Coordinates of C-alpha atoms in Angstrom, one line a residue:
M1 CA -24.0 -19.7 -17.0
E2 CA -27.1 -21.9 -17.6
L3 CA -30.8 -21.3 -17.0
N4 CA -32.9 -24.3 -15.8
R5 CA -36.6 -24.1 -16.4
D6 CA -39.2 -26.3 -14.7
I7 CA -42.7 -26.3 -16.0
S8 CA -45.6 -27.9 -14.1
F9 CA -49.3 -28.3 -15.2
E10 CA -52.0 -27.8 -12.6
N11 CA -54.7 -29.8 -14.6
S12 CA -54.9 -31.5 -17.9
E13 CA -58.0 -29.8 -19.3
N14 CA -57.6 -26.2 -18.5
F15 CA -54.1 -25.7 -17.4
T16 CA -52.0 -22.7 -16.5
P17 CA -48.3 -23.2 -16.9
V18 CA -46.3 -22.3 -13.8
M19 CA -42.7 -21.6 -14.4
G20 CA -39.8 -21.6 -11.9
Y21 CA -36.4 -20.4 -12.8
N22 CA -33.2 -21.5 -11.2
L23 CA -30.2 -19.4 -12.2
S24 CA -26.9 -21.1 -11.7
F25 CA -23.4 -20.9 -13.0
T26 CA -20.2 -22.8 -13.2
S27 CA -16.9 -20.9 -12.5
S28 CA -13.6 -21.8 -14.1
N29 CA -12.4 -23.1 -10.8
T30 CA -15.3 -25.3 -9.9
K31 CA -17.3 -27.9 -11.9
T32 CA -20.4 -27.8 -9.7
H33 CA -23.4 -25.6 -10.4
R34 CA -24.0 -22.9 -7.8
I35 CA -26.9 -20.6 -7.2
V36 CA -26.1 -17.0 -8.0
N37 CA -26.2 -14.8 -4.9
Q38 CA -25.6 -11.0 -5.0
Y39 CA -23.1 -9.1 -2.9
S40 CA -22.0 -5.5 -2.4
V41 CA -18.4 -4.5 -2.2
T42 CA -18.9 -4.1 1.5
D43 CA -20.3 -7.6 1.8
L44 CA -17.2 -9.1 0.1
S45 CA -14.9 -6.8 2.1
E46 CA -16.4 -8.1 5.4
R47 CA -15.9 -11.7 4.1
Y48 CA -12.3 -11.5 2.8
L49 CA -10.6 -8.4 4.2
N50 CA -9.0 -10.3 7.1
I51 CA -7.9 -13.1 4.8
L52 CA -6.3 -11.0 2.1
W53 CA -4.6 -8.3 4.1
D54 CA -2.5 -8.4 7.2
D55 CA -3.2 -6.0 10.1
G56 CA -1.5 -2.6 9.8
S57 CA -1.8 0.8 8.1
H58 CA -2.1 -0.7 4.6
K59 CA -5.1 -2.8 5.7
Y60 CA -6.7 0.3 7.3
N61 CA -6.3 2.2 4.0
V62 CA -7.7 -0.7 2.0
R63 CA -10.8 -0.7 4.2
L64 CA -11.2 3.0 3.5
F65 CA -10.7 2.5 -0.3
L66 CA -13.3 -0.3 -0.5
G67 CA -15.7 1.7 1.6
E68 CA -15.4 4.6 -0.8
I69 CA -16.0 2.3 -3.8
N70 CA -19.1 0.9 -2.1
E71 CA -20.4 4.4 -1.5
I72 CA -19.8 5.3 -5.2
L73 CA -21.8 2.3 -6.2
K74 CA -24.5 3.2 -3.6
G75 CA -24.3 -0.2 -2.1
E76 CA -25.3 -1.9 -5.3
R77 CA -25.4 -5.7 -5.1
F78 CA -24.1 -7.8 -7.9
S79 CA -23.4 -11.4 -9.0
G80 CA -21.0 -10.3 -11.8
F81 CA -18.9 -7.1 -11.8
S82 CA -19.3 -5.4 -15.1
Q83 CA -16.9 -3.1 -17.0
E84 CA -19.5 -0.4 -16.8
M85 CA -19.4 -0.5 -13.0
L86 CA -15.6 -0.2 -13.1
D87 CA -15.8 2.7 -15.5
R88 CA -18.3 4.4 -13.2
I89 CA -16.0 4.1 -10.2
I90 CA -13.0 5.4 -12.0
G91 CA -15.0 8.3 -13.4
S92 CA -16.3 9.2 -10.0
L93 CA -12.8 9.1 -8.5
R94 CA -11.5 11.5 -11.2
E95 CA -14.4 13.9 -10.4
R96 CA -13.1 13.8 -6.8
N97 CA -9.7 14.9 -8.1
N98 CA -8.0 11.6 -7.4
S99 CA -4.7 11.3 -9.2
N100 CA -3.9 8.3 -11.4
A101 CA -1.6 7.0 -8.8
T102 CA -4.3 7.1 -6.2
I103 CA -6.8 5.5 -8.5
N104 CA -4.3 2.7 -9.2
R105 CA -4.0 2.0 -5.5
K106 CA -7.7 1.9 -5.0
M107 CA -8.3 -0.3 -8.1
A108 CA -5.5 -2.7 -6.9
A109 CA -7.5 -3.2 -3.7
L110 CA -10.7 -3.8 -5.6
S111 CA -9.1 -6.1 -8.1
K112 CA -7.6 -8.3 -5.3
L113 CA -11.0 -8.5 -3.6
L114 CA -12.9 -9.4 -6.7
R115 CA -10.4 -12.0 -7.8
K116 CA -10.8 -13.7 -4.5
A117 CA -14.6 -13.6 -4.7
Y118 CA -14.4 -15.0 -8.3
K119 CA -12.1 -17.8 -7.2
M120 CA -14.4 -18.7 -4.4
G121 CA -17.4 -18.8 -6.7
D122 CA -19.2 -15.8 -5.2
I123 CA -19.3 -13.9 -8.5
F124 CA -19.1 -15.2 -12.1
S125 CA -17.5 -12.4 -14.0
L126 CA -14.7 -9.8 -13.7
P127 CA -13.9 -6.6 -15.5
E128 CA -10.6 -5.8 -17.2
F129 CA -8.4 -3.7 -14.9
I130 CA -6.1 -1.4 -16.9
R131 CA -3.5 0.5 -15.0
Q132 CA -3.7 4.3 -15.3
K133 CA -0.7 6.1 -16.5
E134 CA 1.2 7.8 -13.7
R135 CA 3.2 10.9 -14.1
A136 CA 6.6 10.9 -12.5
G137 CA 6.1 13.5 -9.8
R138 CA 8.8 15.3 -7.9
I139 CA 10.1 13.2 -5.0
R140 CA 10.5 15.4 -1.9
F141 CA 13.4 14.6 0.4
L142 CA 15.1 16.4 3.3
E143 CA 18.3 18.2 2.8
L144 CA 20.8 17.9 5.6
E145 CA 20.0 21.4 7.0
E146 CA 16.3 20.6 7.0
E147 CA 16.9 17.3 8.8
A148 CA 19.0 19.0 11.4
R149 CA 16.3 21.6 12.2
L150 CA 13.4 19.2 12.2
F151 CA 15.2 16.5 14.3
A152 CA 16.2 19.1 16.9
A153 CA 12.6 20.2 17.3
I154 CA 11.5 16.5 17.6
K155 CA 14.2 15.8 20.2
A156 CA 13.1 18.8 22.3
R157 CA 9.6 17.2 22.4
C158 CA 10.2 13.5 22.7
E159 CA 13.5 11.6 22.9
N160 CA 12.0 8.4 21.8
S161 CA 10.5 10.0 18.7
Y162 CA 13.9 11.5 17.9
R163 CA 15.5 8.1 18.1
L164 CA 12.9 6.7 15.8
A165 CA 13.3 9.6 13.3
V166 CA 17.1 9.0 13.1
F167 CA 16.5 5.2 12.7
L168 CA 14.0 5.8 9.9
V169 CA 16.2 8.1 7.8
D170 CA 19.3 5.9 8.2
T171 CA 17.6 2.6 7.4
G172 CA 14.9 3.8 5.0
C173 CA 12.4 1.5 6.6
R174 CA 8.7 2.2 6.9
L175 CA 7.3 3.6 10.1
G176 CA 5.3 0.4 10.9
E177 CA 8.4 -1.7 10.2
A178 CA 10.4 0.2 12.8
I179 CA 7.8 0.3 15.5
G180 CA 7.2 -3.5 15.0
L181 CA 10.8 -4.4 15.7
T182 CA 11.6 -6.7 18.5
W183 CA 15.0 -7.1 20.3
N184 CA 15.6 -10.4 18.5
D185 CA 15.4 -8.6 15.2
L186 CA 18.6 -6.6 16.1
H187 CA 21.9 -8.5 15.5
D188 CA 24.6 -5.9 15.6
P189 CA 25.5 -4.4 13.2
R190 CA 22.3 -5.4 11.3
V191 CA 18.6 -5.4 11.6
T192 CA 16.0 -7.7 10.0
F193 CA 12.6 -6.4 9.1
W194 CA 10.0 -9.2 9.2
L195 CA 6.8 -7.3 9.2
T196 CA 7.0 -5.7 5.8
K197 CA 4.5 -4.4 3.3
S198 CA 5.5 -7.0 0.7
N199 CA 5.6 -9.8 3.3
R200 CA 9.2 -10.4 2.4
S201 CA 11.8 -10.1 5.1
R202 CA 15.0 -8.1 4.5
T203 CA 18.2 -7.5 6.5
V204 CA 20.2 -4.2 6.2
P205 CA 23.3 -3.0 8.0
L206 CA 23.0 -0.2 10.5
T207 CA 24.9 3.1 10.5
K208 CA 26.7 4.1 13.7
R209 CA 24.0 6.5 14.8
A210 CA 21.2 4.0 13.9
R211 CA 22.9 1.5 16.2
K212 CA 23.1 4.1 18.9
T213 CA 19.3 4.7 18.7
C214 CA 18.7 1.1 19.6
K215 CA 21.0 1.0 22.7
I216 CA 18.4 1.7 25.4
P217 CA 17.4 -0.3 28.5
V218 CA 15.2 -3.3 27.5
E219 CA 12.9 -3.0 30.5
R220 CA 9.5 -4.2 29.6
H221 CA 9.6 -3.0 26.0
K222 CA 9.2 -5.5 23.2
G223 CA 11.6 -3.6 20.9
P224 CA 13.6 -0.4 20.7
F225 CA 10.6 1.7 19.5
S226 CA 7.7 -0.3 20.8
M227 CA 6.9 2.3 23.4
L228 CA 5.6 4.5 20.6
T229 CA 2.6 4.3 18.3
Q230 CA 2.3 5.7 14.8
V231 CA -0.3 8.2 16.0
E232 CA 2.0 9.5 18.8
F233 CA 5.0 9.8 16.5
R234 CA 3.0 11.7 13.9
A235 CA 1.6 14.1 16.5
V236 CA 5.2 15.0 17.6
W237 CA 6.3 15.2 13.9
N238 CA 3.6 17.6 13.0
D239 CA 4.2 19.9 15.9
A240 CA 7.9 19.9 15.1
K241 CA 7.5 20.6 11.4
Y242 CA 5.3 23.6 12.1
E243 CA 7.8 25.0 14.5
V244 CA 10.6 24.9 11.9
G245 CA 8.6 26.4 9.1
L246 CA 7.7 23.3 7.2
G247 CA 4.1 23.2 8.2
T248 CA 2.6 24.1 4.8
D249 CA 4.6 21.5 3.0
T250 CA 2.2 18.6 2.5
Q251 CA 5.0 16.3 1.5
V252 CA 6.9 16.6 4.8
V253 CA 5.3 13.5 6.4
P254 CA 7.2 10.7 8.2
H255 CA 7.5 8.7 4.9
I256 CA 9.7 11.5 3.6
L257 CA 12.5 9.9 5.7
R258 CA 12.3 6.8 3.4
H259 CA 12.6 9.0 0.3
T260 CA 15.5 10.8 1.9
C261 CA 17.4 7.6 2.6
A262 CA 16.8 6.4 -1.0
S263 CA 17.9 9.7 -2.5
R264 CA 21.1 9.7 -0.4
L265 CA 22.0 6.2 -1.5
V266 CA 21.4 7.0 -5.2
R267 CA 23.3 10.4 -5.1
G268 CA 26.1 8.6 -3.3
G269 CA 26.6 6.3 -6.3
I270 CA 24.8 3.2 -5.1
D271 CA 23.4 1.3 -8.0
I272 CA 19.6 1.1 -8.4
R273 CA 19.5 -2.7 -7.9
R274 CA 21.1 -2.5 -4.5
V275 CA 18.9 0.4 -3.5
Q276 CA 15.9 -1.8 -4.4
M277 CA 17.2 -4.5 -2.1
W278 CA 17.8 -2.0 0.7
L279 CA 14.3 -0.5 0.5
G280 CA 12.6 -3.9 0.0
H281 CA 10.8 -2.8 -3.2
Q282 CA 9.0 -5.7 -5.0
T283 CA 9.8 -4.3 -8.4
L284 CA 12.8 -2.4 -9.8
Q285 CA 10.3 0.0 -11.4
M286 CA 9.4 1.4 -7.9
T287 CA 13.1 2.1 -7.2
K288 CA 13.7 3.8 -10.6
R289 CA 11.8 6.8 -9.3
Y290 CA 15.1 7.8 -7.7
A291 CA 17.3 7.1 -10.8
H292 CA 17.2 10.7 -12.0
L293 CA 19.2 11.7 -8.8
A294 CA 22.2 9.8 -10.0
T295 CA 23.6 12.8 -11.9
N296 CA 27.2 11.8 -11.3
D297 CA 26.7 8.9 -13.7
L298 CA 26.5 11.4 -16.6
D299 CA 29.6 13.5 -15.7
S300 CA 31.8 11.3 -17.9
C301 CA 29.7 12.2 -20.9
V302 CA 30.8 15.8 -20.7
K303 CA 34.4 14.9 -21.5
V304 CA 33.3 13.3 -24.7
L305 CA 31.3 16.3 -25.8
E306 CA 33.8 19.0 -24.8
V307 CA 35.1 20.9 -27.8
R308 CA 38.8 20.7 -28.0

């Protein structure tokens, strides 16, 4: 950053210096000097949200995250984002009982936004983002008996929602991925997911009952589940889970079907690397959350330790 000072003299005998300051900076990505403007998090969000994130539930959540951060900062405008500002945000989120995992998700959104603003020359400094340590919490998944009761209650309310629930648990895909399928994405006996969270397509084989859920009249539907919205499916889901006695379990949300699919793969002896490919996780670390379920891998150890 450099400070340019211009001094002018109004007369030579009895002069009063008049000083004007022009604050400018040069970013690492541009050699030209630019006048420093000030932005709030909301200003930057409005400028770059549609560029950085695709439409969908994740973008909706990011918008909420950034809105909350802007509220914590009380709409403060800045030309450089300081470490003190970041610490203030994290401290406020902790006071609001946000877990480290939740804080990490919110900071990931903020970091992505600020890095874009820095690259474009809107701000001249960035703080250091340090990932908060996350405790490996218990992963909730449905046992076969729970699935049977829940799916029966869903089917009694909405056949299309029932088909979708079966498809979700047997493919492990996300709710938005399933609803966004088109008929061209189905090539028996496989399905290709193009609209994914990681923006990386993946193809997985279908079970017999998953294939059956897709065998419906095409009519005017774009895909096998396009007649549903996430809101409609969640409404049916919530009614059904209360009916079968799972209403107070906050972890029994549609995403539990993805956890259930992963847990069944691991418990069935499928190695973690292939489970990662099936779920479409960007990193193996995300899939390792399920590794503790592979208890059969340790059975051979007992034979070594048995006292003869």
